[in-house]
Amino acid sequence: MEGRRPTADSRSQFWLMCMRCCVLAGCVDVALFFIFHYLGSPILAWINVFSGPMYAIAWWALKTRRNVLALTLIWIEVLIHATLGSLLIGWEAGFYYYLLMFIPALFAGNRSYRRAALTVVALWLFYIGLAVATHLVEPVQPISENARLALYLFNLTVLFGMSSYLSMYYMMTVRRAHRSLSRMATTDPLTLLYNRGYMVELAGRHIAEREHAGRRLAFLLMDVDHFKQVNDLHGHDCGDRVLSQVGALLREALREGDSVGRWGGEEILALLPGADTRQATQVAERVRQAVAGYDWSLYGLHAPVTLSIGVSEHQAGEMLSDSLNRADAALYAGKHGGRNRVEVALETEQQSAAGSQAG
């Protein structure tokens, strides 16, 4: 089984990360050039002269999407650098650390987990072979113990720095992906309002809070008037743009803390926590005026887009469907009453009885 393929977005993030790593690696090579000259190791010093341009070419290749060329150059540079550094100075200098940087990158950037795993096994065999070779063969250009310790600490610091950077980068990428998936799961892609499923979830939370704390909750059920005519006369693309703009107007007109979502087709639901019928009616009227007062000629429409709105307040013991059925009845009363208006739902029998007793 090939395993899960990385998404296009995650792949693009991987290549962007590789470009940044090329810059970091080039800076490390510049530092090593001066370090090796100071330590009297000219071979390794001049290797870094060639390594810098290789990373520069790899960066350019990644920028121009020649990814195979870029990865080939990076692999060659790191393998040669780690091998010569270990054989010339010794295993204790820590050049083998740079081989370990490939492991997370292999799984992040490979199209197949199986291929990545096989490459890691090959890298492990190379790593073991290099370790054995350095233990069997004396360093070709040995340096003092203090110099070797300093070089080891430098390589260790680079490993920590690059590993920390890569870990932070991946975590940021994962969090962005999580937020994107969360938006996709809860948001209607056309209007950018919440979708029906998430609105049901939110309404359930608010109803539970109302039952527990006695906080009021009101619903606005809205429908775009004559929306079919917009689609028929101006096309569905125009209708989609109109719905999207209606959604933007609703987000601006509602109160902070209110929630609004696409309930279905051109029907939109708003949840108004803490609002009673009077307050909800005021908000509904503000919403109606915001939509009706917008300059819809920008969309090529000869008549304004309007909303009919049904208002209901949730009552103790009611199910969500009960409150919405009353809002729906008020909405259609507004439709039959001439459209572009706000209608308040009739009280339930329980409300009427309570009001009579209070009177």
Coordinates of C-alpha atoms in Angstrom, one line a residue:
M1 CA 0.0 0.0 0.0
E2 CA 1.4 3.4 -1.0
G3 CA 0.1 5.3 1.9
R4 CA -1.5 8.8 2.1
R5 CA -0.2 11.3 -0.5
P6 CA 0.6 14.8 0.8
T7 CA -1.9 17.4 -0.3
A8 CA -0.9 20.1 -2.8
D9 CA -0.8 22.7 -0.1
S10 CA 1.4 20.6 2.2
R11 CA 3.8 19.9 -0.8
S12 CA 4.1 23.6 -1.6
Q13 CA 4.8 24.3 2.1
F14 CA 7.5 21.6 2.0
W15 CA 9.3 23.1 -1.0
L16 CA 9.1 26.6 0.6
M17 CA 10.7 25.1 3.7
C18 CA 13.5 23.5 1.5
M19 CA 14.2 26.9 0.0
R20 CA 14.7 28.4 3.5
C21 CA 16.9 25.5 4.5
C22 CA 19.1 26.1 1.5
V23 CA 19.7 29.7 2.8
L24 CA 20.4 28.4 6.3
A25 CA 22.8 25.7 4.9
G26 CA 24.6 28.3 2.8
C27 CA 25.2 30.4 5.8
V28 CA 26.5 27.4 7.7
D29 CA 28.9 26.7 4.9
V30 CA 30.3 30.2 5.0
A31 CA 30.9 29.8 8.7
L32 CA 32.6 26.4 8.2
F33 CA 34.9 27.9 5.5
F34 CA 36.5 30.2 8.0
I35 CA 36.4 27.7 10.8
F36 CA 38.4 25.1 8.7
H37 CA 40.9 27.7 7.5
Y38 CA 41.5 28.6 11.1
L39 CA 41.9 24.9 12.1
G40 CA 44.3 24.3 9.2
S41 CA 42.0 21.9 7.2
P42 CA 42.2 23.4 3.7
I43 CA 40.4 20.5 2.0
L44 CA 37.3 20.9 4.1
A45 CA 37.6 24.7 3.8
W46 CA 37.5 24.5 0.0
I47 CA 34.7 22.0 0.0
N48 CA 32.6 24.8 1.5
V49 CA 33.5 27.0 -1.4
F50 CA 31.8 24.6 -3.7
S51 CA 29.0 23.8 -1.2
G52 CA 27.7 27.4 -1.1
P53 CA 27.1 27.7 -4.9
M54 CA 25.4 24.2 -4.8
Y55 CA 22.9 25.5 -2.3
A56 CA 22.4 28.6 -4.3
I57 CA 21.6 26.6 -7.4
A58 CA 19.4 24.3 -5.4
W59 CA 17.5 27.4 -4.1
W60 CA 17.1 28.6 -7.7
A61 CA 16.0 25.2 -8.8
L62 CA 13.3 25.1 -6.1
K63 CA 12.1 28.6 -7.0
T64 CA 11.7 27.5 -10.6
R65 CA 10.1 24.2 -9.6
R66 CA 13.1 22.0 -10.7
N67 CA 12.6 20.1 -7.5
V68 CA 14.4 16.9 -8.6
L69 CA 17.6 18.9 -9.5
A70 CA 17.4 20.7 -6.2
L71 CA 17.0 17.6 -4.1
T72 CA 19.8 15.9 -6.0
L73 CA 22.2 18.8 -5.3
I74 CA 21.2 18.9 -1.6
W75 CA 21.7 15.1 -1.2
I76 CA 25.1 15.2 -2.9
E77 CA 26.3 18.1 -0.9
V78 CA 25.3 16.7 2.5
L79 CA 26.6 13.2 1.8
I80 CA 30.0 14.4 0.6
H81 CA 30.3 16.9 3.4
A82 CA 29.4 14.4 6.1
T83 CA 31.6 11.7 4.6
L84 CA 34.7 13.9 4.1
G85 CA 34.3 15.6 7.4
S86 CA 34.0 12.3 9.3
L87 CA 37.0 10.7 7.4
L88 CA 39.3 13.7 7.5
I89 CA 38.7 14.9 11.1
G90 CA 37.0 12.0 12.8
W91 CA 33.5 10.8 13.9
E92 CA 33.7 12.9 17.0
A93 CA 33.5 16.1 15.0
G94 CA 29.8 15.5 14.6
F95 CA 29.4 15.8 10.8
Y96 CA 27.1 12.8 10.8
Y97 CA 24.4 15.0 12.4
Y98 CA 23.6 16.5 9.0
L99 CA 22.5 13.1 7.7
L100 CA 19.8 13.0 10.4
M101 CA 18.2 16.1 9.0
F102 CA 17.0 14.1 6.0
I103 CA 14.7 11.8 8.0
P104 CA 11.8 14.1 8.7
A105 CA 12.2 15.8 5.3
L106 CA 11.9 12.4 3.6
F107 CA 8.5 11.6 5.1
A108 CA 7.3 15.2 4.7
G109 CA 8.2 15.6 1.1
N110 CA 7.8 12.1 -0.4
R111 CA 4.8 11.1 -2.4
S112 CA 4.9 7.6 -0.9
Y113 CA 5.6 6.6 2.7
R114 CA 6.9 3.3 1.4
R115 CA 9.5 5.0 -0.7
A116 CA 10.4 7.3 2.1
A117 CA 10.9 4.3 4.5
L118 CA 13.1 2.6 1.9
T119 CA 15.2 5.7 1.5
V120 CA 15.6 6.0 5.3
V121 CA 16.8 2.4 5.5
A122 CA 19.4 3.2 2.8
L123 CA 20.4 6.3 4.7
W124 CA 20.7 4.2 7.9
L125 CA 23.0 1.7 6.1
F126 CA 25.1 4.5 4.8
Y127 CA 25.2 6.1 8.3
I128 CA 26.3 2.7 9.9
G129 CA 28.9 2.2 7.2
L130 CA 30.4 5.7 7.8
A131 CA 30.5 5.1 11.5
V132 CA 32.3 1.8 11.1
A133 CA 34.7 3.3 8.6
T134 CA 35.7 6.1 10.9
H135 CA 36.3 3.7 13.7
L136 CA 38.5 1.4 11.6
V137 CA 40.5 4.2 9.8
E138 CA 42.4 7.0 11.6
P139 CA 41.5 10.6 10.7
V140 CA 43.3 11.8 7.6
Q141 CA 43.7 15.4 8.9
P142 CA 43.4 15.1 12.7
I143 CA 43.0 18.3 14.7
S144 CA 43.5 19.0 18.4
E145 CA 41.0 17.7 21.0
N146 CA 39.9 21.2 21.8
A147 CA 39.4 22.1 18.2
R148 CA 37.5 18.9 17.6
L149 CA 35.3 19.6 20.6
A150 CA 34.6 23.1 19.4
L151 CA 33.7 21.8 15.9
Y152 CA 31.4 19.1 17.5
L153 CA 29.6 21.8 19.6
F154 CA 29.2 23.9 16.4
N155 CA 27.7 21.1 14.5
L156 CA 25.5 20.2 17.4
T157 CA 24.3 23.8 17.7
V158 CA 23.5 23.9 14.0
L159 CA 21.5 20.6 14.4
F160 CA 19.6 22.0 17.3
G161 CA 18.9 25.3 15.5
M162 CA 17.7 23.7 12.2
S163 CA 15.7 21.0 14.0
S164 CA 14.0 23.6 16.1
Y165 CA 13.3 25.8 13.1
L166 CA 11.9 22.8 11.1
S167 CA 9.8 21.6 14.1
M168 CA 8.4 25.1 14.6
Y169 CA 7.7 25.5 10.8
Y170 CA 5.9 22.1 10.7
M171 CA 3.8 22.9 13.7
M172 CA 2.8 26.3 12.2
T173 CA 1.9 24.5 9.0
V174 CA -0.1 21.9 10.9
R175 CA -2.0 24.5 12.8
R176 CA -2.8 26.4 9.6
A177 CA -4.0 23.2 8.0
H178 CA -6.1 22.5 11.1
R179 CA -7.7 26.0 11.0
S180 CA -8.3 25.6 7.2
L181 CA -10.0 22.2 7.7
S182 CA -12.1 23.6 10.6
R183 CA -13.3 26.4 8.4
M184 CA -14.1 24.0 5.6
A185 CA -16.1 21.8 8.0
T186 CA -18.1 24.7 9.5
T187 CA -18.3 27.3 6.7
D188 CA -20.5 27.5 3.6
P189 CA -17.9 28.1 0.7
L190 CA -20.1 30.5 -1.2
T191 CA -21.4 32.9 1.4
L192 CA -18.6 32.3 3.9
L193 CA -21.3 32.0 6.6
Y194 CA -21.6 29.0 8.8
N195 CA -23.1 25.9 7.2
R196 CA -26.3 24.3 8.3
G197 CA -24.6 21.5 10.3
Y198 CA -22.6 23.9 12.4
M199 CA -25.6 26.2 13.0
V200 CA -27.5 23.2 14.4
E201 CA -24.5 22.5 16.7
L202 CA -24.3 26.2 17.8
A203 CA -28.1 26.4 18.4
G204 CA -27.9 23.2 20.5
R205 CA -25.2 24.8 22.7
H206 CA -27.2 28.1 23.1
I207 CA -30.4 26.2 24.0
A208 CA -28.5 24.1 26.6
E209 CA -27.1 27.4 28.0
R210 CA -30.6 28.9 28.0
E211 CA -32.0 25.9 29.9
H212 CA -29.1 26.0 32.4
A213 CA -28.8 29.8 33.0
G214 CA -32.1 31.1 31.8
R215 CA -30.5 33.3 29.1
R216 CA -32.7 34.4 26.3
L217 CA -32.2 33.2 22.7
A218 CA -33.9 34.5 19.5
F219 CA -33.8 33.3 15.9
L220 CA -34.0 35.2 12.7
L221 CA -35.0 33.0 9.7
M222 CA -34.4 35.0 6.5
D223 CA -35.1 34.4 2.9
V224 CA -34.0 36.4 -0.2
D225 CA -37.1 37.7 -2.0
H226 CA -37.6 36.7 -5.6
F227 CA -34.2 35.0 -5.7
K228 CA -35.3 32.6 -8.5
Q229 CA -35.9 35.7 -10.7
V230 CA -32.3 36.8 -10.1
N231 CA -31.0 33.5 -11.3
D232 CA -33.4 33.3 -14.2
L233 CA -32.8 36.8 -15.5
H234 CA -29.1 37.3 -14.7
G235 CA -27.7 33.8 -14.4
H236 CA -26.6 31.6 -11.5
D237 CA -23.2 33.3 -11.3
C238 CA -24.9 36.6 -10.6
G239 CA -27.1 34.8 -8.1
D240 CA -24.1 33.4 -6.3
R241 CA -22.5 36.9 -6.1
V242 CA -25.7 38.3 -4.7
L243 CA -25.9 35.6 -2.0
S244 CA -22.2 36.2 -1.1
Q245 CA -22.9 40.0 -0.7
V246 CA -26.0 39.3 1.4
G247 CA -23.8 37.2 3.7
A248 CA -21.3 40.1 4.0
L249 CA -24.0 42.6 4.8
L250 CA -25.5 40.3 7.4
R251 CA -22.1 39.9 9.1
E252 CA -21.8 43.7 9.4
A253 CA -25.4 44.3 10.5
L254 CA -25.7 41.7 13.2
R255 CA -24.5 42.2 16.8
E256 CA -21.1 41.0 18.1
G257 CA -21.7 37.6 19.5
D258 CA -24.5 36.7 17.0
S259 CA -24.0 33.8 14.7
V260 CA -25.3 33.6 11.1
G261 CA -25.3 30.7 8.7
R262 CA -26.7 29.5 5.4
W263 CA -29.7 27.3 6.2
G264 CA -30.3 26.1 2.7
G265 CA -30.6 27.7 -0.8
E266 CA -31.3 31.4 -0.3
E267 CA -32.5 30.8 3.3
I268 CA -30.3 32.1 6.1
L269 CA -30.5 31.6 9.9
A270 CA -29.2 33.9 12.6
L271 CA -28.8 33.1 16.3
L272 CA -29.1 36.0 18.7
P273 CA -28.0 34.9 22.2
G274 CA -29.3 37.1 25.0
A275 CA -32.0 38.7 22.8
D276 CA -35.7 38.8 23.6
T277 CA -38.4 39.2 20.9
R278 CA -38.2 43.0 21.0
Q279 CA -34.4 43.2 20.7
A280 CA -34.4 40.5 17.9
T281 CA -37.0 42.5 16.0
Q282 CA -34.9 45.6 16.1
V283 CA -31.8 43.6 14.9
A284 CA -34.0 42.1 12.1
E285 CA -35.2 45.5 11.0
R286 CA -31.6 46.7 10.9
V287 CA -30.6 43.7 8.8
R288 CA -33.5 44.2 6.4
Q289 CA -32.7 47.8 5.9
A290 CA -29.0 47.1 5.3
V291 CA -29.8 44.6 2.5
A292 CA -32.6 46.7 0.9
G293 CA -30.5 49.9 1.0
Y294 CA -27.4 48.4 -0.7
D295 CA -26.6 49.6 -4.2
W296 CA -27.5 46.4 -6.1
S297 CA -27.1 48.1 -9.5
L298 CA -23.4 47.2 -9.0
Y299 CA -24.5 43.6 -9.9
G300 CA -26.5 44.7 -12.9
L301 CA -29.8 44.4 -11.0
H302 CA -32.6 46.9 -11.8
A303 CA -34.4 46.3 -8.5
P304 CA -33.0 46.1 -5.0
V305 CA -32.5 42.7 -3.3
T306 CA -34.7 42.4 -0.2
L307 CA -35.2 40.0 2.7
S308 CA -38.3 38.6 4.4
I309 CA -37.5 37.8 8.0
G310 CA -39.3 35.7 10.6
V311 CA -38.4 36.3 14.3
S312 CA -39.0 33.8 17.1
E313 CA -37.8 33.6 20.7
H314 CA -36.9 30.2 22.1
Q315 CA -39.2 29.2 24.9
A316 CA -38.4 26.9 27.9
G317 CA -38.9 23.3 27.0
E318 CA -39.0 23.9 23.3
M319 CA -37.0 21.8 20.8
L320 CA -34.9 23.7 18.2
S321 CA -37.3 22.5 15.5
D322 CA -40.2 24.1 17.5
S323 CA -38.6 27.5 17.5
L324 CA -37.6 27.3 13.9
N325 CA -41.0 26.2 12.8
R326 CA -42.5 29.3 14.4
A327 CA -39.8 31.5 12.8
D328 CA -40.6 29.7 9.5
A329 CA -44.3 30.4 9.8
A330 CA -43.5 34.1 10.5
L331 CA -41.2 34.2 7.5
Y332 CA -43.9 33.0 5.2
A333 CA -46.4 35.3 6.7
G334 CA -44.0 38.1 5.7
K335 CA -43.8 36.6 2.2
H336 CA -47.6 36.6 1.8
G337 CA -47.8 40.1 3.4
G338 CA -45.8 41.7 0.7
R339 CA -42.1 40.7 1.3
N340 CA -39.2 42.9 2.4
R341 CA -40.6 42.9 5.9
V342 CA -40.0 41.5 9.4
E343 CA -42.7 39.3 11.0
V344 CA -42.7 38.1 14.6
A345 CA -43.7 34.5 15.3
L346 CA -47.0 33.8 17.2
E347 CA -46.6 32.9 20.8
T348 CA -46.9 29.2 21.8
E349 CA -49.9 28.0 23.7
Q350 CA -47.7 27.7 26.8
Q351 CA -46.6 31.4 26.4
S352 CA -50.2 32.6 26.0
A353 CA -51.3 30.7 29.1
A354 CA -48.4 32.1 31.1
G355 CA -49.3 35.6 29.9
S356 CA -52.9 35.2 30.8
Q357 CA -52.1 34.0 34.3
A358 CA -49.7 37.0 34.8
G359 CA -52.4 39.3 33.7

